[in-house]
XYZ file of C-alpha atoms in Angstrom:
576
model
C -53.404 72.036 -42.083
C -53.057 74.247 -39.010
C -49.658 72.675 -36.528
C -52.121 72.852 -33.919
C -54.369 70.537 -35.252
C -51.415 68.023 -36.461
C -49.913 68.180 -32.718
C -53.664 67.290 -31.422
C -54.205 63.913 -33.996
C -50.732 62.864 -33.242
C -51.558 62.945 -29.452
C -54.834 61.033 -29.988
C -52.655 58.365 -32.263
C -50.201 57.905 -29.338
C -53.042 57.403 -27.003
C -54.785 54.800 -29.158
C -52.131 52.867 -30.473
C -51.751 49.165 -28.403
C -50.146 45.779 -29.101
C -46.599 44.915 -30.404
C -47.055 47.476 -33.513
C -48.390 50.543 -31.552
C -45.527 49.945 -29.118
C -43.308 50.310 -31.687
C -45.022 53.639 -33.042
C -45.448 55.392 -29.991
C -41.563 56.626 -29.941
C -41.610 58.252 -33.242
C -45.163 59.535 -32.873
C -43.851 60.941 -29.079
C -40.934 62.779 -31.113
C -43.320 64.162 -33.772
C -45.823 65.665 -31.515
C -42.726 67.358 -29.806
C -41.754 68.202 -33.024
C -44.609 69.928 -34.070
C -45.259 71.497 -30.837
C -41.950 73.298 -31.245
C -42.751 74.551 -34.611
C -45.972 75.687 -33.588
C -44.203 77.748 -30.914
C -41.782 79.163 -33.257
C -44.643 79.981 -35.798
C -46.412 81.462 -33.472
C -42.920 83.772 -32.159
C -42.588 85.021 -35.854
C -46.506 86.585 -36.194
C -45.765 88.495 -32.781
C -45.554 91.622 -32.255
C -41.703 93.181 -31.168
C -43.635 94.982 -28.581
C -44.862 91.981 -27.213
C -41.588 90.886 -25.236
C -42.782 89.557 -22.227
C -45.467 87.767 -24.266
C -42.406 86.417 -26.354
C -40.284 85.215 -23.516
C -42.881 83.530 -22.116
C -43.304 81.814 -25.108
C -40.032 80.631 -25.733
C -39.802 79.099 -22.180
C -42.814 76.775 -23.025
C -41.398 76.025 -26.269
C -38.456 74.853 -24.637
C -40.266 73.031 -21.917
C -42.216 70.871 -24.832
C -38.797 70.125 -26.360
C -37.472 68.636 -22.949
C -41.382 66.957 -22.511
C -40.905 65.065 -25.816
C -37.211 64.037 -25.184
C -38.166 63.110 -21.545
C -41.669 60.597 -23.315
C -38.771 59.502 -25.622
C -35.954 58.335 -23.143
C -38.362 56.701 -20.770
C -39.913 54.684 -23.466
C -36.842 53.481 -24.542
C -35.901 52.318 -21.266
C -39.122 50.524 -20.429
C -38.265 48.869 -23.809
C -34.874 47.722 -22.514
C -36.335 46.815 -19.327
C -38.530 44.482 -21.127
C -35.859 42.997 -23.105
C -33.684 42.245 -19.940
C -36.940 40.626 -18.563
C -37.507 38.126 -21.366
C -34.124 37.182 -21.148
C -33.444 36.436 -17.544
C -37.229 34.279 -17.774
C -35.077 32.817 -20.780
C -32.191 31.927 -18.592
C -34.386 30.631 -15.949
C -36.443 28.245 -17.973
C -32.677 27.003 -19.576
C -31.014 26.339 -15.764
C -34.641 25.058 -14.784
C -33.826 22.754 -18.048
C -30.432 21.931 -17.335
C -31.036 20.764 -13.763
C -34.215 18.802 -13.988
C -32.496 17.140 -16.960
C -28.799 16.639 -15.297
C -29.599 16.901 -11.401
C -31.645 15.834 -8.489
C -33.601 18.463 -7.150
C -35.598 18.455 -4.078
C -37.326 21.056 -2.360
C -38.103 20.689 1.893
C -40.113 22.565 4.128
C -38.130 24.056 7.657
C -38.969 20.447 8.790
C -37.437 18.519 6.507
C -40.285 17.182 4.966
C -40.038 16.802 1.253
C -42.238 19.107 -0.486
C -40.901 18.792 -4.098
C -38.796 16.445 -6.369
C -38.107 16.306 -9.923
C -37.794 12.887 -11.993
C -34.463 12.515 -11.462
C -34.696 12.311 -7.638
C -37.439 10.050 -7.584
C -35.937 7.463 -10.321
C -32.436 7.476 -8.537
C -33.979 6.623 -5.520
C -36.413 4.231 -6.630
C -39.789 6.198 -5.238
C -42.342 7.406 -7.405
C -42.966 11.066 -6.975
C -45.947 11.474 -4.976
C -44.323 8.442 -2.766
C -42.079 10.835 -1.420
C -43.919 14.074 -1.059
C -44.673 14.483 2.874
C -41.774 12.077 4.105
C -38.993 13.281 5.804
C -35.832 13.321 4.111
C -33.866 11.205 6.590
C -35.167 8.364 4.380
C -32.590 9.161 2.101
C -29.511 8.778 4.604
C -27.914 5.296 5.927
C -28.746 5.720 9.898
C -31.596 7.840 9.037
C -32.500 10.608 11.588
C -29.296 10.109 13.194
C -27.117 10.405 10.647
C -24.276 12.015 11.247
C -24.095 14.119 7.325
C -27.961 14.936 7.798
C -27.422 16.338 11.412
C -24.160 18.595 9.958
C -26.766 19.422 7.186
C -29.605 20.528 9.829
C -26.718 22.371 11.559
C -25.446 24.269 8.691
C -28.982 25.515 7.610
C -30.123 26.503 10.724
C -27.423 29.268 10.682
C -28.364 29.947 7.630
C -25.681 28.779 5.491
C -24.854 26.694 2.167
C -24.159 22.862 2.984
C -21.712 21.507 0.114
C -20.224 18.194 0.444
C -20.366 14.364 -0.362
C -22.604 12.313 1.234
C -23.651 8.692 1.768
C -27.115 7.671 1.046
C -29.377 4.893 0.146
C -31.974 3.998 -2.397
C -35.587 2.314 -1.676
C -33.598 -0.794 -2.208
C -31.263 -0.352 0.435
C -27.931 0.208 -2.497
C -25.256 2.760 -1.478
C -25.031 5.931 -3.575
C -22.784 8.734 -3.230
C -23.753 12.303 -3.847
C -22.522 15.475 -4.617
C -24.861 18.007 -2.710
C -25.511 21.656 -2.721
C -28.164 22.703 -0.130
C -29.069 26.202 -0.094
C -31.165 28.021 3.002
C -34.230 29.807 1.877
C -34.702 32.758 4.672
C -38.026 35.332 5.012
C -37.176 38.901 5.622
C -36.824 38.237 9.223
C -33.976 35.460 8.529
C -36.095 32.278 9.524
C -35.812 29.234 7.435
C -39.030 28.728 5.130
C -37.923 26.612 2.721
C -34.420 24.393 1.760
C -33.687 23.327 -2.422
C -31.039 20.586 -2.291
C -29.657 20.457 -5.686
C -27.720 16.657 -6.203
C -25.093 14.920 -8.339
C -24.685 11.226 -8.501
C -21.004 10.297 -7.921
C -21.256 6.862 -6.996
C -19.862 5.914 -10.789
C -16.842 8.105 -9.702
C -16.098 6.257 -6.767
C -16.533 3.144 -7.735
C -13.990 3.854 -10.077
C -11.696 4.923 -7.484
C -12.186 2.062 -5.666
C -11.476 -0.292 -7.875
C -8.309 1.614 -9.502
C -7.424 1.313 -5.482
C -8.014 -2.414 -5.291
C -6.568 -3.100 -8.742
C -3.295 -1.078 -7.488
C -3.073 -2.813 -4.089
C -4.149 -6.676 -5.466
C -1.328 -5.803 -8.367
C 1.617 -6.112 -6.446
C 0.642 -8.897 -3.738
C 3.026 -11.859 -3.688
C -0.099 -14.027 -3.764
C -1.897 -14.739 -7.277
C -5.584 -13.284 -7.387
C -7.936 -14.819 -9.517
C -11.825 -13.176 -9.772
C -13.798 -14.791 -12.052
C -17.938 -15.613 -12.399
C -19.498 -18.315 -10.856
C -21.831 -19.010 -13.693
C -19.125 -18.963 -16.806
C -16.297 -19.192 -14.692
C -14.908 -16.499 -16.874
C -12.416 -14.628 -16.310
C -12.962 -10.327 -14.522
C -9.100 -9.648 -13.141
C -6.049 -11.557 -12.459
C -3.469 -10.083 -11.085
C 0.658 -9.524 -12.000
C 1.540 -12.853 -10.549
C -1.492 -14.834 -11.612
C -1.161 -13.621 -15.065
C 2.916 -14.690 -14.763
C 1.958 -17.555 -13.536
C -0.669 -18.917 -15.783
C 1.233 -17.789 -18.685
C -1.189 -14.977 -19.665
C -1.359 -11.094 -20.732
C -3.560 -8.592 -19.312
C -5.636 -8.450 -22.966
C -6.230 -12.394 -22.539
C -8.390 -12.232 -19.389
C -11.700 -11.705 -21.353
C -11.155 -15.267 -23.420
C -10.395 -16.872 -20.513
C -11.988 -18.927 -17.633
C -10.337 -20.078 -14.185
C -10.363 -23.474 -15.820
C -7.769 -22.532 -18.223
C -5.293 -21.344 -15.418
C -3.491 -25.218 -15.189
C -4.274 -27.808 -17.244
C -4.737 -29.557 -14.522
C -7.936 -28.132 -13.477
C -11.157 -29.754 -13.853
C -14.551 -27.927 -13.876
C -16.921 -30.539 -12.477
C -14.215 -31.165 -9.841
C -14.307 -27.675 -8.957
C -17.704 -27.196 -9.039
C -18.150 -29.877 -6.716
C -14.966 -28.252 -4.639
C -16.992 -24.700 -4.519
C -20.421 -26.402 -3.985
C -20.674 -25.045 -0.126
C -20.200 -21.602 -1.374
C -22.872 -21.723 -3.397
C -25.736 -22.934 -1.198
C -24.259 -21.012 1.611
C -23.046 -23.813 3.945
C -19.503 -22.492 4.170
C -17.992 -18.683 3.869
C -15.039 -20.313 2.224
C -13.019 -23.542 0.815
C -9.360 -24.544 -0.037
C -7.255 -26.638 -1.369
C -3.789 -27.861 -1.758
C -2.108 -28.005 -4.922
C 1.134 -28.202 -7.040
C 2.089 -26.413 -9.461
C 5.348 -27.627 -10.701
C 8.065 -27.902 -7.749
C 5.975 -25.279 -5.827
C 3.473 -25.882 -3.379
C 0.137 -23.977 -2.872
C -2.897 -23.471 -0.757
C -5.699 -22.093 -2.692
C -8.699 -19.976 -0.228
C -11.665 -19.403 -2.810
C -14.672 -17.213 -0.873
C -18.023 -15.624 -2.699
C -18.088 -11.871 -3.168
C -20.665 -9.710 -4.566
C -19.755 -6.482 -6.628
C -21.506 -2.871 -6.003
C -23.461 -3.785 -9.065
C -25.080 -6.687 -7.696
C -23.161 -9.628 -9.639
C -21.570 -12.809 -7.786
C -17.860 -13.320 -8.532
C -15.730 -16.060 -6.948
C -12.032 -14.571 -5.425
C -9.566 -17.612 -4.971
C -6.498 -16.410 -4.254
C -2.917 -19.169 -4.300
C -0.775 -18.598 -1.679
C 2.837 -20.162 -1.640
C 3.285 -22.595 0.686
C 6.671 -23.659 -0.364
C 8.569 -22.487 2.381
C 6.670 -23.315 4.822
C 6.034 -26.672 4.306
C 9.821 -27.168 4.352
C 10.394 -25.615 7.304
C 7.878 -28.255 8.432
C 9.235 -31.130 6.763
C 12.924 -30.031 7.924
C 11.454 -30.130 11.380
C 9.534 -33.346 11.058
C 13.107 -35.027 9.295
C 15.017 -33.775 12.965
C 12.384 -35.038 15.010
C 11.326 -38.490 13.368
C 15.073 -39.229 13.322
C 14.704 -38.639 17.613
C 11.222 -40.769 17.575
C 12.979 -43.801 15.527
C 15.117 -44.035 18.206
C 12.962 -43.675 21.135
C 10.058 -45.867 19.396
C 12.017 -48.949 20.417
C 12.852 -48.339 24.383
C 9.205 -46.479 24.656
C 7.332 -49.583 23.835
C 9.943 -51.580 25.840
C 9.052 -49.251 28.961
C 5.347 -49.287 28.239
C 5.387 -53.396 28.147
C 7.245 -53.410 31.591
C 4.860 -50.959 33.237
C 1.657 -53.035 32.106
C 3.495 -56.072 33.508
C 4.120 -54.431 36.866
C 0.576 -53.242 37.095
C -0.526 -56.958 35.985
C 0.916 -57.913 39.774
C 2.806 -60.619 38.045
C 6.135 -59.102 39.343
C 4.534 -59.038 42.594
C 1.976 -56.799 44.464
C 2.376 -53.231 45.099
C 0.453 -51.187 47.756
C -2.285 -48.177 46.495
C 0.640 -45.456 46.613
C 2.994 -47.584 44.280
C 0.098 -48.287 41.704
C -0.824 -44.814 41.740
C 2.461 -43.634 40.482
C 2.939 -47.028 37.810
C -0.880 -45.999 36.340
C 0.962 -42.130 36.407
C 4.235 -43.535 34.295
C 1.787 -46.023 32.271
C -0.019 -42.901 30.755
C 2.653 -40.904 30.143
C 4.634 -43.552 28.079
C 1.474 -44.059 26.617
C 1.260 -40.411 25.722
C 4.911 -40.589 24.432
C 4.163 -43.425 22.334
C 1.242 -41.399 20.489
C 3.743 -38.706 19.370
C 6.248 -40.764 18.178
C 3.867 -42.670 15.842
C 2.414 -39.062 15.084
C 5.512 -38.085 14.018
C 6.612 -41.021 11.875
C 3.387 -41.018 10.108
C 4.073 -37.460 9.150
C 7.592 -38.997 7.891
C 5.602 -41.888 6.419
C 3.381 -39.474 4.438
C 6.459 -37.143 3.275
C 7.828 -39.517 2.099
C 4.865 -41.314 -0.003
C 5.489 -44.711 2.042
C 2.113 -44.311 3.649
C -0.375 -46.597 1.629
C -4.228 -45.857 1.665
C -6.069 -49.475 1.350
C -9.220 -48.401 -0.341
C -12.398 -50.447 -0.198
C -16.516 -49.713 -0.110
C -17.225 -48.507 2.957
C -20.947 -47.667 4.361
C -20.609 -44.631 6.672
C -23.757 -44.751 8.517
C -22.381 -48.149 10.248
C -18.700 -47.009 10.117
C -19.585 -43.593 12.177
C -21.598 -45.766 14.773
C -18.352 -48.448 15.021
C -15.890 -44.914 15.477
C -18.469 -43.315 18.141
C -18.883 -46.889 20.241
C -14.563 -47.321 19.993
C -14.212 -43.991 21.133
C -16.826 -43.880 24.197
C -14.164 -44.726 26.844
C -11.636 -41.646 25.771
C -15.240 -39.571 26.102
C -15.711 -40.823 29.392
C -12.603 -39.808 31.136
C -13.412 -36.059 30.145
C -17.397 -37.024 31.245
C -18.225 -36.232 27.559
C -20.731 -38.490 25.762
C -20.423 -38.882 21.868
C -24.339 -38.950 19.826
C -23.906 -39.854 16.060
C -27.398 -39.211 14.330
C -28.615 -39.323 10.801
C -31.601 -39.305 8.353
C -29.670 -41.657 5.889
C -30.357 -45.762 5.918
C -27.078 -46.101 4.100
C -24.171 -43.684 2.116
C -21.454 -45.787 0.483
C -18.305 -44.572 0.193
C -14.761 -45.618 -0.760
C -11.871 -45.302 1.996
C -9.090 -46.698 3.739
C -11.412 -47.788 7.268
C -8.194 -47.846 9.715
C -6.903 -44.252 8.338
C -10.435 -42.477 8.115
C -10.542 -43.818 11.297
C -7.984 -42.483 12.873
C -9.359 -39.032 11.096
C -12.589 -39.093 13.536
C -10.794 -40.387 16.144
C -8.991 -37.296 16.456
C -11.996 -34.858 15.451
C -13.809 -36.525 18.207
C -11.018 -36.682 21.386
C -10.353 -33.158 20.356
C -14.536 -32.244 20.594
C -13.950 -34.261 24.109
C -11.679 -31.944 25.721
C -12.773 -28.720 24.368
C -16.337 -29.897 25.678
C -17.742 -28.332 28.960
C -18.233 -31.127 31.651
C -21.615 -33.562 31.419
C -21.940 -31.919 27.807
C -22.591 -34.387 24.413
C -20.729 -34.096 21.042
C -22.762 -34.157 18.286
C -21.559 -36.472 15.327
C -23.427 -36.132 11.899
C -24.008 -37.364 8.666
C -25.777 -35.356 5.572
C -25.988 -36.068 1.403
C -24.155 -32.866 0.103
C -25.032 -33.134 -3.071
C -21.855 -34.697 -4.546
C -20.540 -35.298 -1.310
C -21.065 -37.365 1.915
C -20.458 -34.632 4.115
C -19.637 -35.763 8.375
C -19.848 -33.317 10.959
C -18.257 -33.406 14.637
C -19.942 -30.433 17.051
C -19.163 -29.267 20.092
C -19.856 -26.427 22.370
C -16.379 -25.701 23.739
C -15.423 -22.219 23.681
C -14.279 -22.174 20.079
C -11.101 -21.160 17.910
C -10.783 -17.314 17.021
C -10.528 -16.975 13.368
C -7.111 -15.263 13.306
C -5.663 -19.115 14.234
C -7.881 -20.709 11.033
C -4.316 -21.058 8.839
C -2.227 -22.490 11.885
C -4.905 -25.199 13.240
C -3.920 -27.989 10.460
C -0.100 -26.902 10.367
C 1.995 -29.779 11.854
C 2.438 -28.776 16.292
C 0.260 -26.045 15.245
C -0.895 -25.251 18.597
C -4.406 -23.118 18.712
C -4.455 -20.554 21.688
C -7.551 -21.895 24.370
C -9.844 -18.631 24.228
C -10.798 -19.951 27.919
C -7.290 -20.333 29.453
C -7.424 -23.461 30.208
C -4.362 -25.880 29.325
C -5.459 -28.944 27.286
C -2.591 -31.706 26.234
C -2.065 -32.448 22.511
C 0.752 -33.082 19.788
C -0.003 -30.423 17.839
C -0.230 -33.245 14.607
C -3.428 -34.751 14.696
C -5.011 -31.981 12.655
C -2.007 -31.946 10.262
C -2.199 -35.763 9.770
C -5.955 -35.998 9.115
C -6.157 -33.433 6.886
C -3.408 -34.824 5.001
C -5.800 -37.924 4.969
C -8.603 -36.404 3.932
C -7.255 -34.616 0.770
C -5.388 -37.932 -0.088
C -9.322 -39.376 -0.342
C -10.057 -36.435 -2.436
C -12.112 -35.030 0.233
C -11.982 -31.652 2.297
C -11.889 -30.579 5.570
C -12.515 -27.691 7.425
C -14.614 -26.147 10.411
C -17.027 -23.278 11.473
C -16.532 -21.300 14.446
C -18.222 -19.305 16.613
C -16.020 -17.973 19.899
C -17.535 -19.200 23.107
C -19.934 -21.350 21.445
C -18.226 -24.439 20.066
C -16.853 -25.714 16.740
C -18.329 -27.847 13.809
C -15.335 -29.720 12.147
C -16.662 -30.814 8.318
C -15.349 -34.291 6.777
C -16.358 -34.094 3.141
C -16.060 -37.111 1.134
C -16.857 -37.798 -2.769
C -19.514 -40.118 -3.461
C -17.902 -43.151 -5.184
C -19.426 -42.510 -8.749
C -17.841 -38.888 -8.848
C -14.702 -40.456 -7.769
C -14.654 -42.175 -10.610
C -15.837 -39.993 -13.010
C -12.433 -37.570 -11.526
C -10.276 -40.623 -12.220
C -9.796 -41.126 -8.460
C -10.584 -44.697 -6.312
C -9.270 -46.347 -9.615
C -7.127 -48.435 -7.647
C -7.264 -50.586 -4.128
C -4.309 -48.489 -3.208
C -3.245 -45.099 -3.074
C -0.271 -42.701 -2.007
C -0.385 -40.017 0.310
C 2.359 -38.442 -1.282
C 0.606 -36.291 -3.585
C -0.492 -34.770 -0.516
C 2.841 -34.234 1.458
């Protein structure tokens, strides 16, 4: 066959061939026709003529322009072909980082607005929205103060100059739960640098920093004096305890999952307790305490309600040592009750000559005389109070101060301690109301000490009281407990003085100025009281809007059932 007529069928095969096997054949078919184009030229170059030498030259240029023609095809077909390749495998990279984020990150896409246009699954499950929920809403829902927040506004700020926002920030789900996230938010700019378009790619690191926190807290609660217990409230089992709990309770660090708070003395008794952290539960009360012993040691133990970042209730109760202070207090009370023995005697002597002045019996005295006799009357009187205070402070140190226990019915007893203690109301211009929804609520006490308990609650309500105001005295079922409440709307006790306000002449600071009188025992004495009846005591406060003092007091079957109210008598000492 003629090398024209080869070169002319290979150029209608290259212009014919299509799909994934004619692209493959075009490169050597491209070569070929080159090939044979040559040799046609050279053919032709031998059959000439030597006098044809401009004819030849000619001829050799085209022949060499075919060769470079052919090479040229070749070259640029091989770099289409690599182009292609690169192609396929950035689309191939793509759809892998496409992969890798929607499966490991939160994307979101917003419009120059900040309205969401675009989420992925991840987004939308983290934040507890479905998809096409959150399409059209601005993304301020996302941060804690919403369009004020201060992260979002840097955010705004950032893209508006057209920069990358990377950071941590603070946001919250549907549900209102804190999550921290790890954010990259890039600008997307037109050709004329406006913002068109933001992609906020997110992390979640609220596992991380949860973790940090609680390696913080674990650090810091590690190395407090105080024992740390946090345990469940419906188990009671045991989460942490801390060096000097676990010292203390005779435990090591891998014991705390067999545990419960129960098995932290032997003394401890669950129904007790859960009658003791009652309050808690329903809410009444942010938290309760209790004295204790725990060999020769004293201890106050402060148990409040917590709940975790993952939802769950855990009780804290933390023992504090109380040791020290309560003999500084009873070295105190020894110096001063050794004073009041002495002056008990001459004091009453004073006060009986006094009332027999004022009787008129030693003769009569004009209005300025009897003035200053009602003046030194009141203040022996006041004298008097204090030195009984005192001793039965001593009395109770010393476990000489007996508790004469019989069934008492409170509804009638409250009415008999608001009627004896209308007078002392009356010189502050204070009335006393006792109300309640009970008929009857029996309960086992020593009447002349439990009186003296509301006695005080209720001449302390008196002068904290605003003038022409009423105290409010009540009575509720609690459940296990009688619980007695004395309200008034004085202007309150700050809760930095909560730990001094039933420490022996603990002295609260009046939030109003003004100077009231007092011993600074009362509270110290009654609560002794109370605790000695297996009761509790405590009070709510609200700064410059009054007080609520709480007299808790087990119901006699429970008292029984906790091996209390066995006997007509009891000691106070246990409670010194």
């Amino acid at each position: 066959m003629h090398a024209d007529g080869v070169v002319m069928m290979s150029e209608q095969a290259i212009e014919t061939t299509s799909g994934p096997l004619g692209q493959k054949c075009r490169r050597p078919l491209a070569v070929l026709v080159g090939a044979f184009a040559a040799g046609s030229v050279f053919a032709g170059l031998l059959n000439m003529a030597p006098s044809s030498s401009a004819a030849w030259g000619s001829t050799l240029t085209y022949a060499l322009l075919f060769g470079v023609l052919g090479v040229a095809v070749y070259r640029r077909n091989k770099i289409l072909e690599l182009q292609r390749d690169l192609v396929r495998q950035q689309a191939q990279e793509i759809q892998l980082t496409h992969a890798a984020l929607n499966n490991h990150a939160l994307v979101c896409l917003t419009d120059p607005d900040g309205k969401i246009a675009s989420v992925n699954e991840n987004f939308s499950a983290k934040f507890g929205y479905r998809q096409e929920d959150l399409i059209g809403r601005h993304i301020s829902i996302i941060y804690p103060d919403g369009d004020e927040d201060a992260t979002m506004l840097e955010v705004r700020r950032s893209l508006a100059r057209g920069e990358i926002w990377t950071g941590e920030s603070e946001e919250v789900t549907a549900e209102g739960t804190k999550v921290f996230m790890r954010c990259t938010i890039v600008p997307m700019l037109d050709e004329a640098g406006k913002l068109v378009k933001t992609v906020s790619i997110r992390t979640d690191n609220t596992e991380y920093r949860r973790a940090e926190k609680a390696r913080f807290l674990k650090s810091l609660f590690d190395h407090l004096q105080d024992e740390v217990y946090i345990f469940r409230t419906d188990s009671l089992q045991m989460v942490y305890a801390n060096h000097r709990a676990l010292e203390a309770s005779n435990w090591s660090a891998k014991d705390i999952d067999a545990k419960t708070i129960i098995d932290a003395d032997s003394q401890m008794n669950a129904a007790a307790f859960r009658a003791h952290v009652a309050p808690l539960m329903r809410g009444d009360r942010d938290s309760v305490s209790i004295e204790v012993m725990r060999g020769d040691r004293a201890g106050e133990i402060r148990t409040r309600l917590v709940r975790s970042d993952d939802g769950e209730l855990l009780f804290v109760s933390v023992l504090r040592d109380t040791t020290e202070r309560m003999e500084t207090e009873r070295a105190r009370l020894e110096s001063v009750s050794v004073v009041s023995h002495e002056l008990r005697t001459p004091l009453t002597s004073i006060k009986g000559a006094l009332r027999l002045l004022g009787s008129g019996a030693m003769g009569d005295f004009d209005a300025q005389a009897k003035s200053v006799l009602d003046i030194a009357e009141r203040n022996t009187e006041t004298l008097l109070l204090i030195v009984n205070d005192i001793l039965d402070l001593e009395k109770i140190r010393a476990g000489k101060m007996r508790l004469e226990k019989s069934d008492v019915d409170l509804v009638s007893f409250l009415n008999d301690v608001v009627e004896m203690n209308t007078g002392y109301g009356a010189e502050f211009q204070v009335d006393f109301d006792f109300s309640t929804r009970l008929d009857t609520a029996m309960a086992r006490l020593a009447p002349e000490r439990m009186m003296q308990v509301f006695a005080n609650l209720l001449s302390n309500a008196a002068k904290y009281s605003p003038t022409n105001d009423t105290v409010r005295v009540g009575l509720e079922d609690d459940g296990e407990y009688w619980q007695v409440s004395v309200t008034d709307r004085g202007p309150g006790i700050p809760e930095s003085a909560r730990e001094t306000v039933f420490e022996s002449f603990g002295q609260v600071q009046n939030t109003d100025g003004k100077t009231r009188k007092g011993t600074g025992l009362g509270m110290a004495i009654a609560r002794k009281i109370v605790l000695a009846h297996g009761g509790e005591i405590d009070f709510e406060s609200e700064p410059g809007h009054g007080t609520t003092f709480y007299v808790r007091l087990r119901k006699p079957h429970l008292e029984a059932d906790l091996g209390q109210g066995d006997t007509e008598t009891a000691s106070l000492s246990d409670v010194a």
